[in-house]
XYZ file of C-alpha atoms in Angstrom:
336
model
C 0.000 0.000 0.000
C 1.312 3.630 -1.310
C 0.718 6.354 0.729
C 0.891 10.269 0.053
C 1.692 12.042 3.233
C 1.915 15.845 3.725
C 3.416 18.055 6.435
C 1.993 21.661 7.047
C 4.221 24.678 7.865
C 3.420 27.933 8.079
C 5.959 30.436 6.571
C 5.401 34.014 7.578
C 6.472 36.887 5.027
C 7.016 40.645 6.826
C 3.849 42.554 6.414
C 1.563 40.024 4.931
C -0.669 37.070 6.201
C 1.666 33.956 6.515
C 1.384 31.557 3.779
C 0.946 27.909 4.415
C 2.917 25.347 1.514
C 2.499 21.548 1.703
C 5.291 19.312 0.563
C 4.511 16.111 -0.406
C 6.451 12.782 -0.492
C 4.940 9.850 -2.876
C 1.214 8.249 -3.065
C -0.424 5.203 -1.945
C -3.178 3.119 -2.483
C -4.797 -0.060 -1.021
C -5.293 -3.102 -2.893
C -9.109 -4.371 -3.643
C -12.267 -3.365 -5.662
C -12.957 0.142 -6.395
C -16.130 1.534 -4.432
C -18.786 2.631 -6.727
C -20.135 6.124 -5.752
C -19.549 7.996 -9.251
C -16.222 6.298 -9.941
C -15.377 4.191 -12.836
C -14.254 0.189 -12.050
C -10.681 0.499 -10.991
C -10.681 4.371 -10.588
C -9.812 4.813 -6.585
C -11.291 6.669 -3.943
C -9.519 9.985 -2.631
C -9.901 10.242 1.066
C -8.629 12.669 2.691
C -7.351 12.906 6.435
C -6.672 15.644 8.467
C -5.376 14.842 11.655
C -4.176 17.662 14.641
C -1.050 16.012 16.458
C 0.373 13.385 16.277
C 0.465 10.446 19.176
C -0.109 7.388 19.240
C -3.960 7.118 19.884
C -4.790 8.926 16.732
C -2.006 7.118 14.598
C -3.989 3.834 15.659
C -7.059 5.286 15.075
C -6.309 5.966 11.826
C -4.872 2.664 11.092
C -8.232 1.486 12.077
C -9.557 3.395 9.603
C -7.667 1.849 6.717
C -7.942 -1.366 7.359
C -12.009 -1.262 7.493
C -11.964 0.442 4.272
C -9.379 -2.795 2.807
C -11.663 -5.390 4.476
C -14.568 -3.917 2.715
C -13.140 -3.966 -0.762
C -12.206 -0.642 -1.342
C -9.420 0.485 -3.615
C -8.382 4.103 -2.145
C -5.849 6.799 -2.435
C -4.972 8.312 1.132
C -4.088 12.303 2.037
C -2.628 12.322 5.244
C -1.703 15.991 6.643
C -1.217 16.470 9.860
C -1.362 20.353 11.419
C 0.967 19.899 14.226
C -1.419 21.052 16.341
C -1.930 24.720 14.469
C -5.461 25.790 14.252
C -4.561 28.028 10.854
C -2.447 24.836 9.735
C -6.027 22.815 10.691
C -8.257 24.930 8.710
C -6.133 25.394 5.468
C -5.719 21.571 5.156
C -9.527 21.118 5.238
C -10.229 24.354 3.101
C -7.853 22.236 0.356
C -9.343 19.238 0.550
C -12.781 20.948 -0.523
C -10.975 23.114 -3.343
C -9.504 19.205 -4.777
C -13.118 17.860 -4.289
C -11.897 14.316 -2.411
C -14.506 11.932 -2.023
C -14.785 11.523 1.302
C -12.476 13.788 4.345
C -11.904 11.547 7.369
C -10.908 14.059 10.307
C -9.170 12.323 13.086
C -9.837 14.706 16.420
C -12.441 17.458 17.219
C -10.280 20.430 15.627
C -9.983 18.085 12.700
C -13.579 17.653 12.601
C -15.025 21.243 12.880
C -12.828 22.531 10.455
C -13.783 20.163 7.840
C -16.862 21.059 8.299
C -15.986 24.643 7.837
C -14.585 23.914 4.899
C -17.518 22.213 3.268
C -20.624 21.094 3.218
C -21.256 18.756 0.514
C -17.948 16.348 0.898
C -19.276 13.495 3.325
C -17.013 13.629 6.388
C -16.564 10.525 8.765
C -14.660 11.441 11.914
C -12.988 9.396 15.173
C -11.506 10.562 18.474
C -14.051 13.784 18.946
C -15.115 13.529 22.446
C -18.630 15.395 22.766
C -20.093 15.347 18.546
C -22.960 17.467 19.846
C -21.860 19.655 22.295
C -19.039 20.601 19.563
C -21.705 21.109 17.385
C -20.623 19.018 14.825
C -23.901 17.047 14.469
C -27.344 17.469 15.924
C -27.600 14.684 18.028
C -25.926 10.753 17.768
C -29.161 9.471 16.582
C -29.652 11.485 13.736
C -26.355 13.652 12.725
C -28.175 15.710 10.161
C -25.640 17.353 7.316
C -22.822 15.820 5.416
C -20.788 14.434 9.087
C -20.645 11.476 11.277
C -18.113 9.311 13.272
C -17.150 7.748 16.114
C -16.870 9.228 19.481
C -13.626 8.493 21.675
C -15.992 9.416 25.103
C -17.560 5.704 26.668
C -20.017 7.519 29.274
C -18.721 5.212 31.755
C -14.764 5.817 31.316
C -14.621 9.066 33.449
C -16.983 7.921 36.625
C -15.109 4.534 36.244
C -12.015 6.340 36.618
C -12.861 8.483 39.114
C -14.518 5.640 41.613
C -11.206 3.024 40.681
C -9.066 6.411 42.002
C -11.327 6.860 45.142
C -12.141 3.235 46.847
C -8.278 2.482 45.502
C -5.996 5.345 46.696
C -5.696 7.624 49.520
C -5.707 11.001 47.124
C -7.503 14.279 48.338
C -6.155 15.343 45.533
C -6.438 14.548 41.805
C -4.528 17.100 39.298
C -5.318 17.597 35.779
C -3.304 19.042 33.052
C -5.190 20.116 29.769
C -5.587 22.422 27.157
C -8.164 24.838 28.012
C -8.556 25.523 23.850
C -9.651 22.234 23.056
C -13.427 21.876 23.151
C -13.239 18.273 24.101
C -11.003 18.553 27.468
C -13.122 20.893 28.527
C -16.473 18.656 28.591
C -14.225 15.737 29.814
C -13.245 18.293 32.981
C -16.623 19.098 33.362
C -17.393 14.802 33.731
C -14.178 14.939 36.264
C -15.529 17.469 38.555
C -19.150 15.640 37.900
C -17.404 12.244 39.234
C -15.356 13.851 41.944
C -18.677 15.887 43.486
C -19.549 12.216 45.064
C -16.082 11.779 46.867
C -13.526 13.261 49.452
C -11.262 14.647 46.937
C -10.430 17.582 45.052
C -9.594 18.583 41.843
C -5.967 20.517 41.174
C -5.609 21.826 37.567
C -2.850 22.760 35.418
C -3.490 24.413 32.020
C -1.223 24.634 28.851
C -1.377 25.956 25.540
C 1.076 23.901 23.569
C 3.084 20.710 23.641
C 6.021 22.499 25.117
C 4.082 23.418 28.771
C 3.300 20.228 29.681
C 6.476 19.679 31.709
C 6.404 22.478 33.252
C 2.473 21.950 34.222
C 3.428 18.543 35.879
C 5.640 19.953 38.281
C 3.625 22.209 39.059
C 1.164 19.499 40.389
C 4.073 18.417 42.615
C 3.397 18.540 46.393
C -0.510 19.941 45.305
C -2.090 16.232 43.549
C -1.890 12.828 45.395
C -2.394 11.616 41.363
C -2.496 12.894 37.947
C -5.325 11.841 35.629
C -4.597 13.108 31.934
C -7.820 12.967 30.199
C -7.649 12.352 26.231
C -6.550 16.027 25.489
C -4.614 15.985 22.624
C -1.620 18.952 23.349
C -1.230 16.800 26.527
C -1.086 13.173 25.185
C 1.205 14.097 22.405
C 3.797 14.909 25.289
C 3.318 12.374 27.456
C 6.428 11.201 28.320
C 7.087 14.700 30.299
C 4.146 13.506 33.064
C 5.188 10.114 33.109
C 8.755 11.386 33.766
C 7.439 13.836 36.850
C 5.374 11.263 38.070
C 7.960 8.778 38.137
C 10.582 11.111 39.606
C 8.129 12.405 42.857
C 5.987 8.658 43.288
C 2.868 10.107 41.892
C -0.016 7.782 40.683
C -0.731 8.484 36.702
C -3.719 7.635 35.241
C -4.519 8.590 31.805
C -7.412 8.390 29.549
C -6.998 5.384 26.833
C -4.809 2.026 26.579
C -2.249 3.334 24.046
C -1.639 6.204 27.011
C -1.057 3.035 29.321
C 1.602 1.147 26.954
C 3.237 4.300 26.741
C 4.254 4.463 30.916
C 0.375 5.488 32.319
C -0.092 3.656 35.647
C -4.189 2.601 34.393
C -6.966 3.442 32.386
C -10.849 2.517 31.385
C -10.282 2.668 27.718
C -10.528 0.824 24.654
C -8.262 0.700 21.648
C -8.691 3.496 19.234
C -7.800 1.681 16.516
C -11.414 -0.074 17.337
C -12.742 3.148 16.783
C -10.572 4.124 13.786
C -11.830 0.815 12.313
C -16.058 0.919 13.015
C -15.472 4.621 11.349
C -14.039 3.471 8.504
C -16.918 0.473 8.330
C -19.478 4.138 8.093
C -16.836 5.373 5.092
C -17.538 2.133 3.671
C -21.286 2.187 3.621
C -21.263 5.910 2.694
C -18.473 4.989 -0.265
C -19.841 1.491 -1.793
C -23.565 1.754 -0.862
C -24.396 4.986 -1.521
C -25.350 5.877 2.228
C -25.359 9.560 3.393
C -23.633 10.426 6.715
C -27.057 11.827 8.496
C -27.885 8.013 7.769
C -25.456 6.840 10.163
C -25.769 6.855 13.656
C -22.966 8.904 15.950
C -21.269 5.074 17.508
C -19.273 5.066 20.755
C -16.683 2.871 21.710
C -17.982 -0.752 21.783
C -15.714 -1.800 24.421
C -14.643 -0.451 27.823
C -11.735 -1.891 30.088
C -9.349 -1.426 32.997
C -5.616 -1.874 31.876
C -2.670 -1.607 34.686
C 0.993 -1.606 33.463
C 2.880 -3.272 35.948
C 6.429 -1.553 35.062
C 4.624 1.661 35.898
C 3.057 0.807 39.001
C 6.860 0.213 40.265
C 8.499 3.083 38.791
C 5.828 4.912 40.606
C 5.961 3.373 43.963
C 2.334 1.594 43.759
C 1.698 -1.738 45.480
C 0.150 -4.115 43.267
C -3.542 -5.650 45.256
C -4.156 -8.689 44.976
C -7.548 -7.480 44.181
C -6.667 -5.656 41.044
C -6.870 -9.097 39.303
C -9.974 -9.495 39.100
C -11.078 -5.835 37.687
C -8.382 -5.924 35.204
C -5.960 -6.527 32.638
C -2.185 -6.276 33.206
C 0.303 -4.840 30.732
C 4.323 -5.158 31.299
């Protein structure tokens, strides 16, 4: 499989509105039968896929994506640009794929999402890894999406109370710190379901704010001697530096929990999550019926994540002090 993949930079000139100029390296296509929404037999399918950051979670995601679209027979051409986490980068990668009239945009994150939609409102878009579809405004409600947009959401209403509770009956914390972007429309309705699952308990909520990729280090420390743990919610800016929290809460003994399993692989102490390449993939099954059969996106329902687990990574737990329970083996799954 071929694959064209752009980078975004932004290039400012003195006086004038910075230009943004894509490079590109090569092409690629998947192997199978050509979907038949107004393309000839053999002719492939342009998709194209905006993504904001980088990490992990979204790289699987869009994995996911791919491979649903091979399994269902489709022959397709990909567009991957990813804005480095630059809302003008964001919006000028969507605002292209409209003026090139690709078949189908697949936006991988909320940003992703609402500026394809921006962009256009004929090209059917299919996004993953948006937290809160309606509250974003994206669609009018999961049921019935309305427009030319629909996807999967990364939010399983029972990760964040799960969380919370597992935090609570497990660990002595009156304090729980945050870090997040405060610009990112999903982090703030997943702080809003913190505080929500924290109003039933003892503790309190400590919270550190950034703006870009480069804070987060700095916004762990602060949490030292203020959080008995750190739970990093699925905030992009945040999970695409990682390793800086694991590395503070490895250095001071501090509990990290974090938001999905590829968070947990990476060094997180435990999670309720699911894979988002499981995600990546039942969006790409809604490309498929939108692509082959002719389906419309207010068709298809807004889906969730179909499965919902506790993951514990034992190297973490002792680079962070934490006694395994005997207990824990029952409620969950154990990575090394």
């Amino acid at each position: 499989m071929l694959e064209r993949v752009k980078t975004f930079k932004a290039i400012a000139a003195a006086g004038l509105i910075g230009t943004l100029l894509l490079s590109g390296c090569g092409s690629e296509s998947t192997n199978g039968e050509a979907g038949s929404s107004d393309k000839e037999k053999g002719e492939s399918i342009n998709i194209g896929v905006t993504q904001i950051v980088e990490h992990p979670s979204l790289d699987a995601a869009l994995e996911g994506f791919k491979k649903a679209l091979e399994d269902s027979g489709i022959e397709a051409s990909y567009d991957v640009q990813i804005a480095q986490g630059d809302q003008n980068n964001n919006q000028s990668i969507a605002n292209n794929f409209a003026g090139d009239g690709v078949d189908l945009i697949f936006a991988n994150s909320t940003p992703s999402a609402l500026s394809a939609l921006n962009a256009t409102k004929d090209i059917p878009i299919v996004f993953t890894s948006v937290t809160d579809p309606v509250g974003a405004q994206l669609v009018k409600s999961l049921d019935a999406p309305e427009g030319n947009i629909t996807g999967t959401t990364d939010t399983h209403p029972d990760a964040i109370p799960s969380m919370v509770k597992f935090i609570d009956e497990q660990f002595e914390a009156g304090t729980v710190g945050v870090i997040y972007n405060s610009g990112e429309q999903n982090s703030e309705v997943q702080i809003d379901k913190v505080k929500e699952a924290l109003s039933g308990t003892n503790m309190k909520l400590a919270e550190a704010t950034v703006s870009n990729s480069s804070e987060v280090k700095q916004a762990a420390e602060s949490l030292v001697g203020k959080a008995d743990a750190i739970y990093i919610i699925t905030d992009n800016t945040v999970v695409s530096a990682l390793e800086s929290v694991i590395q503070v809460s490895n250095d001071n003994d501090i509990p990290l929990f974090v938001g999905e399993l590829d968070s947990v692989k990476r060094g997180g102490f435990a999670a309720y999550g699911f894979d988002y390449e499981d995600i990546g993939y039942e969006a790409g099954e809604m490309a498929a019926k939108i692509l082959k059969e002719g389906k419309k996106p207010s068709e298809l329902p807004v889906q969730y994540p179909q499965n919902l687990k506790l993951v514990i990574n034992k190297k973490a737990a002792e680079e962070m002090g934490i006694d395994l329970k005997d207990e824990w083996n029952g409620l969950a799954e154990f990575v090394e």
